[in-house]
XYZ file of C-alpha atoms in Angstrom:
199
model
C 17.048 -7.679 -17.152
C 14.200 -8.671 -15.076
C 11.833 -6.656 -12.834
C 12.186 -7.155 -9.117
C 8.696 -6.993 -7.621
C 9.107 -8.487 -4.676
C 8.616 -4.644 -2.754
C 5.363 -4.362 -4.775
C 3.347 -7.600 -2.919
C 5.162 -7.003 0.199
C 3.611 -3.556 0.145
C -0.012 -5.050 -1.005
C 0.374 -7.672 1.610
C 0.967 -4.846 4.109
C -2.580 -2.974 2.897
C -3.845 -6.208 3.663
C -2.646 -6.798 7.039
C -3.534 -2.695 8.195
C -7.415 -3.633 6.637
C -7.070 -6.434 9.129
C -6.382 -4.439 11.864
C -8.875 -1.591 10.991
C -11.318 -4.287 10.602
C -10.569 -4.846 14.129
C -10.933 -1.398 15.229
C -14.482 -1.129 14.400
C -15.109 -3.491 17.029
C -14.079 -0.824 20.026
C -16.769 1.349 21.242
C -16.398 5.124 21.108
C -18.556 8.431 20.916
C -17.658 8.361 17.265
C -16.039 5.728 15.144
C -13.945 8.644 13.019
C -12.438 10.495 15.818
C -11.414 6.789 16.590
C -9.733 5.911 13.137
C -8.289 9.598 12.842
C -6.793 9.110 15.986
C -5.337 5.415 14.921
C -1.740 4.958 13.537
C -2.947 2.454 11.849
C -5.259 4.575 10.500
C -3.106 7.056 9.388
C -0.265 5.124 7.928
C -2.552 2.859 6.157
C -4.198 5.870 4.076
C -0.978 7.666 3.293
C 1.030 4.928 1.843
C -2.407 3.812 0.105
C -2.707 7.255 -1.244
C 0.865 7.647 -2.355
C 1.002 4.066 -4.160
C -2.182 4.433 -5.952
C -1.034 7.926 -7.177
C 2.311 6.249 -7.750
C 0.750 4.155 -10.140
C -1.928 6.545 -11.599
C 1.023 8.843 -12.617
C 3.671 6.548 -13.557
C 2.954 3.004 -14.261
C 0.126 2.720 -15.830
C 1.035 5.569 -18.606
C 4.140 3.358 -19.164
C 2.127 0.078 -19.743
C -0.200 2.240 -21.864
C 2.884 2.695 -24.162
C 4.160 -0.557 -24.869
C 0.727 -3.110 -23.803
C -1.216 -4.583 -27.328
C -4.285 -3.194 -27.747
C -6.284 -5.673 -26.491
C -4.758 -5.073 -22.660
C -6.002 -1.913 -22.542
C -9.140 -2.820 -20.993
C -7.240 -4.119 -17.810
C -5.555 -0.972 -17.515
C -8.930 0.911 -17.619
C -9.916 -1.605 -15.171
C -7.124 -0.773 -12.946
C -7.626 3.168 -13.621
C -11.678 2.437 -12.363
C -10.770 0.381 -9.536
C -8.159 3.093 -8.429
C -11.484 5.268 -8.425
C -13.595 3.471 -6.060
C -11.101 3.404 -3.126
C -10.929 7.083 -2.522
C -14.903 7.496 -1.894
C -14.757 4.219 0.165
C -11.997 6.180 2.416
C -14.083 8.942 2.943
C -17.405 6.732 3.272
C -15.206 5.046 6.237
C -14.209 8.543 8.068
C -17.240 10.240 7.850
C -19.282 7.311 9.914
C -21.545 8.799 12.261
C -22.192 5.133 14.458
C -20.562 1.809 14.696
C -22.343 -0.221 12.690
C -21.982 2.757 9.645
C -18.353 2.280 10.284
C -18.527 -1.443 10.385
C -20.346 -1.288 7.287
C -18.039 1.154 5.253
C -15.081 -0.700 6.479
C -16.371 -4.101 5.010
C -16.602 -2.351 1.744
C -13.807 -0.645 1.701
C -11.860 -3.996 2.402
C -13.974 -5.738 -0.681
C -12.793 -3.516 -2.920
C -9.334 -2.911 -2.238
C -8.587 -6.362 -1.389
C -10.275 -7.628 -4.749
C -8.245 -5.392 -6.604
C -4.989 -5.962 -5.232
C -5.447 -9.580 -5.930
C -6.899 -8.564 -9.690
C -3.517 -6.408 -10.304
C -1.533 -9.546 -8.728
C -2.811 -11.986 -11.227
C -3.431 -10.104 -14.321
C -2.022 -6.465 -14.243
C 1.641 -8.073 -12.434
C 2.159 -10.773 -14.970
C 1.789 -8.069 -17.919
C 4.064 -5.060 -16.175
C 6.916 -8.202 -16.136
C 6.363 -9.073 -19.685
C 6.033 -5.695 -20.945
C 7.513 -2.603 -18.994
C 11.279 -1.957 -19.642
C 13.715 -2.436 -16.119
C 13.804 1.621 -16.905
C 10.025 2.744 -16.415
C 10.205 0.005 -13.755
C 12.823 2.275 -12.080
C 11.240 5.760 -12.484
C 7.694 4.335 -11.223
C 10.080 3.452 -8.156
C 11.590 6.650 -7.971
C 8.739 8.391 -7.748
C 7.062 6.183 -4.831
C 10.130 6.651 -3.247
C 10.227 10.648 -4.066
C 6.521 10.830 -2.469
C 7.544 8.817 0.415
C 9.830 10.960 1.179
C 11.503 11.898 5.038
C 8.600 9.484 6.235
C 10.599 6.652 5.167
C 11.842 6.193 8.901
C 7.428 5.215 8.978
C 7.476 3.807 5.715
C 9.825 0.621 5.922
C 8.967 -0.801 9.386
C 4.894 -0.622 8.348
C 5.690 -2.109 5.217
C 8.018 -4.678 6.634
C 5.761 -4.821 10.108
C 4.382 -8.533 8.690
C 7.305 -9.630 6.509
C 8.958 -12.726 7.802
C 12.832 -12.911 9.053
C 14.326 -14.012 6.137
C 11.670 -11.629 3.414
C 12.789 -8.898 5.850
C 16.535 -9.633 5.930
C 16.606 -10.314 1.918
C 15.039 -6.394 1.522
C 17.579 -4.976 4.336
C 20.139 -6.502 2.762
C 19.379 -4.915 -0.491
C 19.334 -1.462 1.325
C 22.927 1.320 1.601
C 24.305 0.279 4.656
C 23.154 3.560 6.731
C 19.564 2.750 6.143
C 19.650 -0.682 7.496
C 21.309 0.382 9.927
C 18.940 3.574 10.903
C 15.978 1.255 10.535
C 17.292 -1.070 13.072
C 18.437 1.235 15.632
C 15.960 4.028 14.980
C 13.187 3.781 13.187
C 11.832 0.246 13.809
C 12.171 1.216 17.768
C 10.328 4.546 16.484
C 7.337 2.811 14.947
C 6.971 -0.153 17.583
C 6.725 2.634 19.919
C 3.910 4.333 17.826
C 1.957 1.435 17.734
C 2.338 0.197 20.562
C 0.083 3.626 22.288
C -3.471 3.136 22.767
């Protein structure tokens, strides 16, 4: 049996479209860039489902690809493990910005670094988890993004599907119990739409 990651790159394509946007929020004046952020849904969202897939992994996947990788893969995974590292005091470097161009500045690194990573896991770290990890440590990795997720699910699946196309979006809906599709539809995609859309 296969591994289905298609909810893995439309997750790291939706870090990269909320870096976009934050990117764009260091470009609006105010008395101090981290009230502004803090204040952000954007902001908010982006660092919570960061922090839950990174721990996701930290906890779950890469322990499982310790187990079965050769030996000579194991410096990815340490590469992975150190790149995990970085983001956190990047994060921090980014809310504690005392002026605009300190913000502007810790953004820009904090987008270097998480965006070369994501597209170091997509091209090295992806291809191995496929050849290597069993369907069932697939699964509980899964489960336990999903566990840490939690009730903000009703948040969760409209940001992640916010840049998905019709028919990437449709495909994942359709994969979904029928009550969630049809509480993300009538609720929750209403619900965040709403949330973004206040100033």
């Amino acid at each position: 049996m296969s591994i289905d990651m298609t909810m893995m790159y439309v997750l790291h394509d939706a870090l990269r479209r909320e870096l976009d946007r934050i990117a764009r929020l260091t470009e609006t004046p105010a008395d101090h860039p981290g009230t502004l952020l803090k204040a952000s849904v954007t902001w908010e969202l982006f660092t919570a489902y960061l922090h839950i897939h990174h721990t996701s992994e930290d906890d779950a996947l890469w322990p499982a690809l310790r187990e079965v990788v050769p030996e000579t893969d194991l410096a990815l995974l340490d590469a992975m493990e150190a790149e995990h590292a970085v983001i956190d005091p990047a994060l921090a470097a980014v809310e504690s910005s005392a002026t605009p161009e300190a913000l502007a500045e810790h953004v820009a690194v904090l987008r270097d670094r998480l965006t070369a990573h994501l597209t170091h896991e997509e091209r090295q770290t992806l291809p191995l988890i496929a050849a290597t990890v069993s369907p069932e440590a697939w699964a509980r990795f899964g489960e336990l993004h999903r566990q840490r997720v939690g009730a903000d699910t009703r948040r969760y699946l409209p940001w992640m599907l916010d840049s998905a196309d019709e028919e990437l979006t449709a495909r994942i809906l359709g994969s979904l119990p029928g009550p969630i599709t049809t509480a993300y539809r009538d609720d929750w995609l209403p619900g965040y739409l709403a949330a973004r859309a206040k100033p």
